[in-house]
Short mmCIF file of C-alpha atoms in Angstrom, two decimals:
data_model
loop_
_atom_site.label_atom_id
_atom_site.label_comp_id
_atom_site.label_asym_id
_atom_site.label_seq_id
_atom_site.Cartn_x
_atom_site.Cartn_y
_atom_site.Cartn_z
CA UNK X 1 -12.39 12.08 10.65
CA UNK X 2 -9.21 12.56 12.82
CA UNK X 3 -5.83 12.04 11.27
CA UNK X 4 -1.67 12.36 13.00
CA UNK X 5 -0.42 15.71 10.79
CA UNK X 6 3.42 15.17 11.25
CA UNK X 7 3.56 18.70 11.10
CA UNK X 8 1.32 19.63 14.06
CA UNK X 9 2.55 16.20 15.96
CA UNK X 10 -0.91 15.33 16.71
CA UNK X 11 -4.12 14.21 15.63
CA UNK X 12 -6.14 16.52 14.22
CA UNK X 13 -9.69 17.05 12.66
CA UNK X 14 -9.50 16.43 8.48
CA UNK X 15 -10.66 18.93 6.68
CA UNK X 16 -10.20 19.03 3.06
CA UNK X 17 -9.37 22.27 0.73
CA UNK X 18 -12.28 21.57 -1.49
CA UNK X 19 -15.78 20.42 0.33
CA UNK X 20 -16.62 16.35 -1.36
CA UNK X 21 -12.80 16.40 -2.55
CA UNK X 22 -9.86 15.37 -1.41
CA UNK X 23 -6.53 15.60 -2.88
CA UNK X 24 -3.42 13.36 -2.37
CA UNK X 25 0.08 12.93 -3.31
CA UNK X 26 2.09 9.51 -2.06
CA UNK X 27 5.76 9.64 -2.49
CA UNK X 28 6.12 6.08 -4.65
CA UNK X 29 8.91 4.07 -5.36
CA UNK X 30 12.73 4.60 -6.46
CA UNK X 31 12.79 1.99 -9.39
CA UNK X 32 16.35 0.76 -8.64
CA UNK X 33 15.50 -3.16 -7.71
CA UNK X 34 13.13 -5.97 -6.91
CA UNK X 35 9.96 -4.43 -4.33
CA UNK X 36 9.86 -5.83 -1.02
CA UNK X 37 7.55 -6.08 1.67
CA UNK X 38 8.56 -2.53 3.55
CA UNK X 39 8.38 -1.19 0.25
CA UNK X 40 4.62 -1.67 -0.61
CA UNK X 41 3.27 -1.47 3.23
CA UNK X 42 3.08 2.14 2.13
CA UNK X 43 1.02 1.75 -0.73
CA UNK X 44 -1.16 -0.78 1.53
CA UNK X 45 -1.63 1.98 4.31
CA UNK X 46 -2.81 4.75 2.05
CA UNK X 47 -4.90 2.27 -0.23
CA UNK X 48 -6.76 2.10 3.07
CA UNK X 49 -6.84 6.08 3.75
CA UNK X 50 -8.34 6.19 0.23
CA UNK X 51 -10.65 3.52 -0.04
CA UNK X 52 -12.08 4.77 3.48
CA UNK X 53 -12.62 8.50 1.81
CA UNK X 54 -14.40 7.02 -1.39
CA UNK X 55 -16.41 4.91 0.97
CA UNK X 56 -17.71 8.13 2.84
CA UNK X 57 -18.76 10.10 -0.19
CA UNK X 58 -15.09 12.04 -1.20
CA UNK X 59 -14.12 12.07 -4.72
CA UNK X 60 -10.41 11.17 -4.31
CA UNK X 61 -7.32 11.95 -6.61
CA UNK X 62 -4.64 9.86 -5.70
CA UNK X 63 -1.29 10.76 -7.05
CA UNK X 64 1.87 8.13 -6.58
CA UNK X 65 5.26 9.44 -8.30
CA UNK X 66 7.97 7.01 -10.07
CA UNK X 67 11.58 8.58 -9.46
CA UNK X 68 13.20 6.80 -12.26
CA UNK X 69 16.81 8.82 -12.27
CA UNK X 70 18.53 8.67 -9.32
CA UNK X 71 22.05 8.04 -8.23
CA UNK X 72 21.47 4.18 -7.40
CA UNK X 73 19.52 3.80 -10.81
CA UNK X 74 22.57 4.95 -12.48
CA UNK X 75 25.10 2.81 -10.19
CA UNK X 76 23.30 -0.27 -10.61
CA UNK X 77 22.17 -0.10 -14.03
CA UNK X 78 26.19 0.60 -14.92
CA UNK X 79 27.25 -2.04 -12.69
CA UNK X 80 24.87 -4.98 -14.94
CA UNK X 81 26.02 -3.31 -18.26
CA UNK X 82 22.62 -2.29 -18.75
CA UNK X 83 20.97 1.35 -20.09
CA UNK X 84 19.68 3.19 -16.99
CA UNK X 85 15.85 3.76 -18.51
CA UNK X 86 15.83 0.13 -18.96
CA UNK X 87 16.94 -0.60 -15.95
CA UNK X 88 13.92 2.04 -14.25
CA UNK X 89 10.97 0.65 -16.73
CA UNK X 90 12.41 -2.87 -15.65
CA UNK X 91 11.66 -2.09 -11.77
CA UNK X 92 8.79 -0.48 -11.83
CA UNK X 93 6.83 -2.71 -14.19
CA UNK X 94 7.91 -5.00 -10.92
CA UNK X 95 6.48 -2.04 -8.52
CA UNK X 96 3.78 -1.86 -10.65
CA UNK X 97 2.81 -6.04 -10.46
CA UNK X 98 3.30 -5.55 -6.94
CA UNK X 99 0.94 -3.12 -6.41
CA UNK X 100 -1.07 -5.36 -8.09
CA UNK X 101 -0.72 -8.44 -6.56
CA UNK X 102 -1.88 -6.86 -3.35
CA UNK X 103 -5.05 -5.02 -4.24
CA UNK X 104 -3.59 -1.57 -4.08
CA UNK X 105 -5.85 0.60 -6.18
CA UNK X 106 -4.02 2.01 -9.20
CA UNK X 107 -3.48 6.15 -8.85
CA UNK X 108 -5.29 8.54 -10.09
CA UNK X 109 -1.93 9.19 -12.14
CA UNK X 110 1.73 7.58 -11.82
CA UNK X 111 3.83 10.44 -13.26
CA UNK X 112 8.13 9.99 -13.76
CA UNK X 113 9.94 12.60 -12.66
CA UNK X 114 12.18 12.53 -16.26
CA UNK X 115 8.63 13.35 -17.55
CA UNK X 116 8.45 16.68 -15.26
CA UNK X 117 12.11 18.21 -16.22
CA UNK X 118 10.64 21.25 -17.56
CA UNK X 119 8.32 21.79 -14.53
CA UNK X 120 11.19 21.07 -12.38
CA UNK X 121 13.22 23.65 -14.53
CA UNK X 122 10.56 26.34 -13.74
CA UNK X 123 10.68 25.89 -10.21
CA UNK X 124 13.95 25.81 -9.92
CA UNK X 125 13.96 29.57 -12.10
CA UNK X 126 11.22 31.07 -9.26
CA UNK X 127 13.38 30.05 -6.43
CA UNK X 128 16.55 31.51 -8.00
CA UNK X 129 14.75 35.02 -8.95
CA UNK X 130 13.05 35.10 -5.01
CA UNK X 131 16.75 34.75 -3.55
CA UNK X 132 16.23 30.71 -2.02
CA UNK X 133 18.37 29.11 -4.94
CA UNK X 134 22.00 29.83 -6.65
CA UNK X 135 23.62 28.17 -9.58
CA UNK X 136 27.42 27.31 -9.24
CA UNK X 137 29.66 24.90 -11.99
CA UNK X 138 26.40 23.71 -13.30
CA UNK X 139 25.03 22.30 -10.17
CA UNK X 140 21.95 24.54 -8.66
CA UNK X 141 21.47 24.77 -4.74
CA UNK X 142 18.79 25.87 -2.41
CA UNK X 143 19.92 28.37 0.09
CA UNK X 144 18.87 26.87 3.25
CA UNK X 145 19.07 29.74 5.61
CA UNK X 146 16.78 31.46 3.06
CA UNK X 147 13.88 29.70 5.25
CA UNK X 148 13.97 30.54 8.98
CA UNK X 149 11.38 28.42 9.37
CA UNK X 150 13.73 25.06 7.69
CA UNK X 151 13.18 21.91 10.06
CA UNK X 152 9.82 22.68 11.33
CA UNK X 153 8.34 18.96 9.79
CA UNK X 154 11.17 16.91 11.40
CA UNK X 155 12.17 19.27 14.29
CA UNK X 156 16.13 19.30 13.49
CA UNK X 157 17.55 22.25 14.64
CA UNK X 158 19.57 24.59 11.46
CA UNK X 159 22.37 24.05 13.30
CA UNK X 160 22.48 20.35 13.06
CA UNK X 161 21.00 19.78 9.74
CA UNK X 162 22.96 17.51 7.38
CA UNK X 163 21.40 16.66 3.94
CA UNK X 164 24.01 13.31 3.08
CA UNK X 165 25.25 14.92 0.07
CA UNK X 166 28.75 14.65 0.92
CA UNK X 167 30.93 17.26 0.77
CA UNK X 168 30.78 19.59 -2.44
CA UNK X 169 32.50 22.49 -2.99
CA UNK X 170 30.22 25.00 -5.04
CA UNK X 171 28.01 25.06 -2.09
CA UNK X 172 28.13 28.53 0.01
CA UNK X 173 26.93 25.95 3.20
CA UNK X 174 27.55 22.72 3.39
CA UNK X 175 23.70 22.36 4.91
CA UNK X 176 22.35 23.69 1.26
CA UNK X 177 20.95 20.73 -0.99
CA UNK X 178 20.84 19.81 -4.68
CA UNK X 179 18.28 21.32 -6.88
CA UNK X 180 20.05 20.42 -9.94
CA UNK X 181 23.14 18.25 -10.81
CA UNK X 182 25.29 19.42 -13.32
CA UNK X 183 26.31 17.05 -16.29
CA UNK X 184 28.73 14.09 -15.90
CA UNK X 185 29.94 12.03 -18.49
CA UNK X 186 28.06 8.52 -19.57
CA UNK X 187 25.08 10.10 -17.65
CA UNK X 188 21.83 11.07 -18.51
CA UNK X 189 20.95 14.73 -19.06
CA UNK X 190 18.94 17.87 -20.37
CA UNK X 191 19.30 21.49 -21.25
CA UNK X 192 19.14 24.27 -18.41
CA UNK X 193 19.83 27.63 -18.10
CA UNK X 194 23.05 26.76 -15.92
CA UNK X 195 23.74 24.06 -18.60
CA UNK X 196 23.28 20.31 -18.67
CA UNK X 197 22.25 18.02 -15.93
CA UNK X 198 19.47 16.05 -14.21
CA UNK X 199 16.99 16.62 -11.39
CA UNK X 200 17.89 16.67 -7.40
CA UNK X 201 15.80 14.06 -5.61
CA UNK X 202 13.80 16.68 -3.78
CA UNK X 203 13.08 19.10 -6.36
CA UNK X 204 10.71 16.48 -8.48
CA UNK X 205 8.20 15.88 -5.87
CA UNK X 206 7.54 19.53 -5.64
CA UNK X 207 7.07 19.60 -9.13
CA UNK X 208 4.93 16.66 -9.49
CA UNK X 209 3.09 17.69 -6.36
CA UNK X 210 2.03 20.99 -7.51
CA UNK X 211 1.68 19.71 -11.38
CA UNK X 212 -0.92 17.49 -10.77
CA UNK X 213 -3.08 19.12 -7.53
CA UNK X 214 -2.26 22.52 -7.23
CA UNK X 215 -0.04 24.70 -5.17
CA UNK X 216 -1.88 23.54 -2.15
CA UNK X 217 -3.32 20.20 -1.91
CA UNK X 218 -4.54 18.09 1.42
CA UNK X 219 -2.33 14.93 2.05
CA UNK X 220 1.17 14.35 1.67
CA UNK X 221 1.84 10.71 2.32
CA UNK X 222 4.83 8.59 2.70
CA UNK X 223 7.13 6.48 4.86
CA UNK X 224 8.28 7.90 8.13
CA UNK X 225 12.33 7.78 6.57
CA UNK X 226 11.01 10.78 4.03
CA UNK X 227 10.57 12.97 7.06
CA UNK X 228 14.41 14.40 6.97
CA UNK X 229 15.50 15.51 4.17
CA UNK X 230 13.11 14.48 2.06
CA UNK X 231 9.86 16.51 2.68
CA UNK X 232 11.30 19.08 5.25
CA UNK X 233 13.34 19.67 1.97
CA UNK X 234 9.92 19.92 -0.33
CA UNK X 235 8.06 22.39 2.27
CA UNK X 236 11.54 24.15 1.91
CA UNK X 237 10.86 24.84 -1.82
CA UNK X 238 7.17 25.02 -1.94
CA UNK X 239 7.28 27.99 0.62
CA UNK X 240 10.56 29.39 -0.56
CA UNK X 241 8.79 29.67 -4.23
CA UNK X 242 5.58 31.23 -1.98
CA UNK X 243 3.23 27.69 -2.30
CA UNK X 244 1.34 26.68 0.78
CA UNK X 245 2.05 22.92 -0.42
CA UNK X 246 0.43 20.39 2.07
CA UNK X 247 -2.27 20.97 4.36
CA UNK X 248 -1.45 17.62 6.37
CA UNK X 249 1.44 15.00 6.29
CA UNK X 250 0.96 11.19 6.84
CA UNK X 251 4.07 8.91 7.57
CA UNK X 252 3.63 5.25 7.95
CA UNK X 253 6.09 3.23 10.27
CA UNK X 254 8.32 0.64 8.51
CA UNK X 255 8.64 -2.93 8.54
CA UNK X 256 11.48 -4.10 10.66
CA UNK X 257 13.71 -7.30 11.31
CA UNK X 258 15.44 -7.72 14.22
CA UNK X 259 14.55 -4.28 15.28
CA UNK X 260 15.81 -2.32 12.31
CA UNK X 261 14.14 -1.31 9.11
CA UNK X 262 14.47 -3.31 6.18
CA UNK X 263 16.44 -2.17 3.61
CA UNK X 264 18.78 -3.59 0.61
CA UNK X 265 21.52 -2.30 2.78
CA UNK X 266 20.70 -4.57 5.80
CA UNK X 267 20.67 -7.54 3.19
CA UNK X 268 17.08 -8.27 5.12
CA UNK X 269 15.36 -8.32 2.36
CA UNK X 270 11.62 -10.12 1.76
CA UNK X 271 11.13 -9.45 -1.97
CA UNK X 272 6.82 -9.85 -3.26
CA UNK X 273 7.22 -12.16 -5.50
CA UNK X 274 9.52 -14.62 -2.55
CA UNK X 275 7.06 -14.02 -0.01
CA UNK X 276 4.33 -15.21 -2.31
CA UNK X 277 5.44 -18.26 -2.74
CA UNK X 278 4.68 -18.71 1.45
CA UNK X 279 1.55 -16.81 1.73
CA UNK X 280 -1.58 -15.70 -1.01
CA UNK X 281 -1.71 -12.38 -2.22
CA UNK X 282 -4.96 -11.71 -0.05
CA UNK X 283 -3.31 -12.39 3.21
CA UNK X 284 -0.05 -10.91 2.68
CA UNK X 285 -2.16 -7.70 2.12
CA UNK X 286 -4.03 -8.40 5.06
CA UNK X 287 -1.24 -9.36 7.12
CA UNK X 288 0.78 -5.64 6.00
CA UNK X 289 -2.59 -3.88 6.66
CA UNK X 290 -3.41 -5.40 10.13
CA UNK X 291 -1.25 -3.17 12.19
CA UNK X 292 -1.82 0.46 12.81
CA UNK X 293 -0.01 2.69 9.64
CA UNK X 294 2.05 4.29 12.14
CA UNK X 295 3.55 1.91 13.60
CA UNK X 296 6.41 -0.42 13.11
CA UNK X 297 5.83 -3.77 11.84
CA UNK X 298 8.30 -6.22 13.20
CA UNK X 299 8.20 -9.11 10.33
CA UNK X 300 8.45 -12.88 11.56
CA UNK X 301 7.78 -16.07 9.84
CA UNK X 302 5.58 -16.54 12.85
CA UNK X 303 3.67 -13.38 12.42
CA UNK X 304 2.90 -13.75 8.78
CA UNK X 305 1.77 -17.32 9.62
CA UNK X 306 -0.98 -16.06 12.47
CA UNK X 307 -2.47 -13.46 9.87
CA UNK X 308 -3.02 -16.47 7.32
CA UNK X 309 -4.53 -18.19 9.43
CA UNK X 310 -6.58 -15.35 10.81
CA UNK X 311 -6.92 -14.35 7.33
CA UNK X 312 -8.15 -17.71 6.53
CA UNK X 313 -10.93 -18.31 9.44
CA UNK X 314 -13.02 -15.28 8.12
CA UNK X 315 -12.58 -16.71 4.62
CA UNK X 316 -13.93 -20.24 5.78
CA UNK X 317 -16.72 -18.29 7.82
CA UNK X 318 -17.89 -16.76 4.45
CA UNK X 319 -17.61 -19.98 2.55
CA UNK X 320 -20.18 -21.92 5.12
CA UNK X 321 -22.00 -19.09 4.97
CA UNK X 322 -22.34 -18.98 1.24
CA UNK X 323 -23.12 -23.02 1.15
CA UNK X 324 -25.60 -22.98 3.80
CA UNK X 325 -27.68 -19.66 3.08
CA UNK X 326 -27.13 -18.74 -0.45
CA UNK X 327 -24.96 -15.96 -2.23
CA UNK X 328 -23.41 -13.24 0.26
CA UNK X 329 -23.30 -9.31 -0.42
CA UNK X 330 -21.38 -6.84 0.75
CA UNK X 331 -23.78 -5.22 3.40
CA UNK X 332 -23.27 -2.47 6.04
CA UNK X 333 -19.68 -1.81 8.32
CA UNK X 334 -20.22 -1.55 11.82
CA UNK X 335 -20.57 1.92 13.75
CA UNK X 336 -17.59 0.74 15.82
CA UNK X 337 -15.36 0.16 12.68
CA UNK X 338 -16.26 3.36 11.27
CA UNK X 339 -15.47 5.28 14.32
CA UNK X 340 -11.75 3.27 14.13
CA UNK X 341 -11.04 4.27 10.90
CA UNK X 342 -12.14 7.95 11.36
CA UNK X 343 -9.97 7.92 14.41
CA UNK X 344 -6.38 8.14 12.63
CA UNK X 345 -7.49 4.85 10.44
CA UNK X 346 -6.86 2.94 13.95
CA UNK X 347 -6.80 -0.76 11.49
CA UNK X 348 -6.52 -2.95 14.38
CA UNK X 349 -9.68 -1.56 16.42
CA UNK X 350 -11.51 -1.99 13.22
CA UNK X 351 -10.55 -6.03 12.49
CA UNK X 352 -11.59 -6.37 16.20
CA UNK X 353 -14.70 -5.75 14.92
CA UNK X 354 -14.27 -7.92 11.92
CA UNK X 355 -13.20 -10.94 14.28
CA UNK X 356 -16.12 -9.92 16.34
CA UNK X 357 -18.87 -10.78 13.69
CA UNK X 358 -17.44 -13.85 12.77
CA UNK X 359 -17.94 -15.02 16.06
CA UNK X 360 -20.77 -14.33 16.34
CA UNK X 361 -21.73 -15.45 13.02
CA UNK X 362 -20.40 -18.76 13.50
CA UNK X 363 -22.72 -19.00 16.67
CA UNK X 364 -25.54 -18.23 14.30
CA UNK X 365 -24.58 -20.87 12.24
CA UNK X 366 -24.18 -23.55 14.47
CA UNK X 367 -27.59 -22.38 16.35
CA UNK X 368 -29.08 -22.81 12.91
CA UNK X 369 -30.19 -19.22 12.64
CA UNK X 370 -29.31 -18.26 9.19
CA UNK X 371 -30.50 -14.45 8.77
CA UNK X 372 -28.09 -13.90 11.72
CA UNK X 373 -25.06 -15.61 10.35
CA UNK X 374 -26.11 -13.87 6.78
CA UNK X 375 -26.27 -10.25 8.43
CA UNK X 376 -22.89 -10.72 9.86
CA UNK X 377 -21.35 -12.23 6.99
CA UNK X 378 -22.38 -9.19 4.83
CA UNK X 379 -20.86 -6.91 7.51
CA UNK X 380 -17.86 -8.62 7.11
CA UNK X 381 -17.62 -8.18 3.12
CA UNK X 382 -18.40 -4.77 3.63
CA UNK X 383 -15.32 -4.19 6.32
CA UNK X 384 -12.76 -5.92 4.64
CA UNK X 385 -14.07 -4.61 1.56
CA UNK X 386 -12.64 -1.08 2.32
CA UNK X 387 -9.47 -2.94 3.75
CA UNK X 388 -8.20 -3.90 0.49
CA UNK X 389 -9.00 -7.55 1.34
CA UNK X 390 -12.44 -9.13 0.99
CA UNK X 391 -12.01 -12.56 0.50
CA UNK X 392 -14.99 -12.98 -1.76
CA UNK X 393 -14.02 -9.91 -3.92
CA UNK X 394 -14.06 -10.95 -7.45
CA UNK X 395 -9.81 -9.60 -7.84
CA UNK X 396 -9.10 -12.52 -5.36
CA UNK X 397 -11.22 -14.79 -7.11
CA UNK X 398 -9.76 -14.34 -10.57
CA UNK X 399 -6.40 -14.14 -9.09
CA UNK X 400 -5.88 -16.08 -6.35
CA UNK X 401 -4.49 -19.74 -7.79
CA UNK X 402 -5.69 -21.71 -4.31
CA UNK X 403 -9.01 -19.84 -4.38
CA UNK X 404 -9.71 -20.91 -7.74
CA UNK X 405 -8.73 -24.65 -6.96
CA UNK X 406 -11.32 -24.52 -4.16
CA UNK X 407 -14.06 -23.26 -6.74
CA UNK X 408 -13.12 -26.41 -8.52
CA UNK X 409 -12.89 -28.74 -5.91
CA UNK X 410 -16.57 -27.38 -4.85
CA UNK X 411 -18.10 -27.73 -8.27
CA UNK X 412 -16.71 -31.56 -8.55
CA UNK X 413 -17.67 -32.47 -4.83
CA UNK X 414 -21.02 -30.98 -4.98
CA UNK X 415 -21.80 -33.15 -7.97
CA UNK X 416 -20.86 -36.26 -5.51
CA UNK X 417 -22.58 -35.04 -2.99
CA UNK X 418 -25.70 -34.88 -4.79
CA UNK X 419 -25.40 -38.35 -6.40
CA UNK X 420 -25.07 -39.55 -3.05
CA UNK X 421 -28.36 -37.92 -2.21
CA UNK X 422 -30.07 -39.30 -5.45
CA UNK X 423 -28.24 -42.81 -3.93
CA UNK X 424 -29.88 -42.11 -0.57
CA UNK X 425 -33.59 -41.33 -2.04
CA UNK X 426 -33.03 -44.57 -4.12
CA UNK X 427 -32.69 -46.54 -0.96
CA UNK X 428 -29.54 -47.84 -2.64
CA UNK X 429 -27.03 -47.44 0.05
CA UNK X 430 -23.87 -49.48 -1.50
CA UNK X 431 -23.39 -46.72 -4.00
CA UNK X 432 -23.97 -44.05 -0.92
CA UNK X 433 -21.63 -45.82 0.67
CA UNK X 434 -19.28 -46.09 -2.30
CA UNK X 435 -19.22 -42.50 -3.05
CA UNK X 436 -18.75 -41.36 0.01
CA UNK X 437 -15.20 -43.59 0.55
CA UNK X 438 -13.89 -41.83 -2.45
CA UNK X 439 -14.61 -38.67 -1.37
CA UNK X 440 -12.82 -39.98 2.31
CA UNK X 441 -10.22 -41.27 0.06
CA UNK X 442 -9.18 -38.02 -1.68
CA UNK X 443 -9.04 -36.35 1.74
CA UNK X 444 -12.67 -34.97 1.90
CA UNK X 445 -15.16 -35.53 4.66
CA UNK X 446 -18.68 -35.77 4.67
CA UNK X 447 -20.89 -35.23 7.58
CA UNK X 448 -24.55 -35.37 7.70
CA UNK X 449 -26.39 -32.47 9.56
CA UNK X 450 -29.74 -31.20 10.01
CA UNK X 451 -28.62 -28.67 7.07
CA UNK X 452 -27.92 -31.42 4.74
CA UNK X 453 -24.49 -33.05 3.93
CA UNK X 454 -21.53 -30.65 4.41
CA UNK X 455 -17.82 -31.46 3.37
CA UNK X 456 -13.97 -30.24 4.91
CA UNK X 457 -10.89 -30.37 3.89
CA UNK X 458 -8.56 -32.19 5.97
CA UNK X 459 -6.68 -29.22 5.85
CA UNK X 460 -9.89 -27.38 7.57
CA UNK X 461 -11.40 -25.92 4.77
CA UNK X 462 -15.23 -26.34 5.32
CA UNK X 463 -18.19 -26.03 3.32
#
């Protein structure tokens, strides 16, 4: 398996710390507001990463942080009149649903930075006693020229760093960041050494990170806008405090509008819950899977439309498949999809091969030759299956509200169907006849075929 190290700026081979194990950390969500689509792509991209590694034998731990204190937590939480830790347990119960919604697997843990304080605390102690950290009026900074290697993940030159702190004056460089931030009135805060105050942003992945896999783990994972400050600023800390930290660093691409990433700034917002009012769960996820994790995903009404459908013609591939041969289980993945995921989990090459077996599965079916259309209908559970998005997994069953009208419709239309056949062995044809107008009547379709009767939806749903 071959996967883009930020880092190295190239593919590389994967090779984990530990042989059968790999560790991973995913930078999750600031709780500050409703999740929207570019939000959760990242959780969909490494969902994939890790359901391809448990698929090949690894035993995964998957670790996704909650930073629930931050300055727009306490902003917005102010601004509604509202305590700030309900505010946070507000949002992410709504990450959390997300997630959800979409098939992500939960993590192996979920842990809040206010529940790492002391961990950040004794980081923060090792970097001031190795010379990379210095207190001053409560706040705590990390010396950046302490590291003369600081930049080498994002490639900005010392001389041009700027963290978007602002201005403050107990820095000794204006290019240091925030470890710590001293005490302000109406805000939340604990005891330090230097006094009261809460956590930097960058100081509580580092202490999550190495709190829950170790002072060097495999993956670091997160959206390509975490590259600068973000995790330059982790490696910064991990190194400074003599850690090896991350072996390799994933960044997915966001999702755009108009060319630019959405954000709450942009007021381009797509919030879950809105967008699942358009599409189901299953092919939004498929949709925010389809393109490579790297790259940008330019959102369109259009767009989102095409992957239903898409989306949708594998599902009514499986369904025919189900009537006409029996029950379908997951079976093998291709070779070729195998290779696309081991090759930087290239997505798109792999639903080419998806597409590919339901076309030739629906030739199977129409030629009548059923073990064919079975085998590829198996392969297809199987491919989607480590995609997040199998449309006969049970979560989409149990879950998804049009899937489970379909189930009914089936159940009440198969008993027709098969009073029309008792009709037809009867010889009595008015009652054939009759039954089959209602079923025309409420919009389904019966054809005769050399497979017995099979029924559609005027909306193309066939069985």
């Amino acid at each position: 398996m071959r996967l883009h190290d930020t880092m190295t700026g190239g593919v590389r081979d994967f090779v984990p710390i530990t042989p059968g194990h790999v560790s991973i950390y995913l930078c999750g969500a600031t709780v500050q507001g409703l999740p929207h689509i570019g939000h959760v792509r990242s959780g969909v991209a490494f969902d994939v990463l890790r359901r391809w590694l448990m698929a090949k034998g690894y035993d995964v731990a998957f670790i996704r942080n909650v930073t629930d204190i931050d300055d727009k937590i306490l902003t917005k939480a102010a601004d509604a009149d509202r305590p700030w830790w309900e505010w946070a347990a507000t949002y992410e119960r709504a990450f959390t649903a997300a997630y959800d919604a979409l098939g992500v697997l939960p993590p192996s843990a979920e842990p809040r930075a206010t529940g790492h304080i002391t961990q950040m605390v004794e980081l923060i102690e090792r970097l001031i006693d190795r010379g990379h950290a210095y207190a001053s009026g409560g706040d705590v900074y990390f010396d950046v020229l302490s590291q003369p290697e600081y930049g080498k993940l994002s490639g900005h030159r010392i001389d041009d760093v700027h963290q978007g702190e602002g201005v403050a004056s107990g820095k000794r460089d204006q290019r240091d960041f925030t470890l710590w931030k001293g005490a302000k009135p109406g805000e939340p805060s604990w005891p330090t050494p230097w006094g009261r105050g809460r956590p930097g942003w960058h100081t509580e992945c580092v202490a999550m990170c190495e709190a829950y896999l170790g002072a060097e783990f495999d993956i670091h994972a997160g959206g390509m806008d975490l590259v600068f400050p973000h995790h330059e600023n982790e490696i910064a800390q991990a190194e400074a405090a003599g850690d090896r930290f991350a072996r390799y660093w994933l960044h997915n691409g966001w999702v755009t509008m108009g060319g630019e990433k959405m954000s709450k700034s942009l007021g381009n917002v797509l919030a879950i819950p809105a967008v699942l009012q358009r599409v189901r769960a299953a092919e939004l996820r498929y949709y925010l899977g389809s393109a490579h994790y790297r790259s940008m995903l330019e959102f369109s009404e259009a767009a989102l439309a095409d992957a239903a459908r898409g989306y949708t013609g594998i599902e009514d591939f499986l369904h025919r498949v189900q009537h006409r041969v029996g029950a379908v289980a997951p079976g093998q993945w291709t070779p070729a999809f195998a290779a696309a995921l081991d090759d930087d989990l290239a997505v798109p090459a792999a639903l080419a091969e998806v597409h590919a077996a339901r076309a030739e599965g629906n030739r199977a079916l129409d030629a009548g030759d059923h073990d064919a259309a079975l085998a590829q209908a198996e392969s297809i559970r199987a491919m989607l299956g480590i995609l997040g998005a199998d449309p006969l997994d049970e979560r989409w069953q149990s879950k998804d509200e049009t899937s489970a009208a379909l189930r009914a419709v089936e159940v009440l239309v198969a008993a027709e169907i098969q009073r029309r056949e008792d009709a037809r062995a009867r010889k009595d044809w008015a009652e054939a006849d009759a039954i089959r107008d209602r079923l025309k009547e409420a919009g389904i379709e019966v054809t005769d075929t050399a497979d017995g009767p099979q029924w559609s939806l005027l909306d193309g749903y066939t069985k």
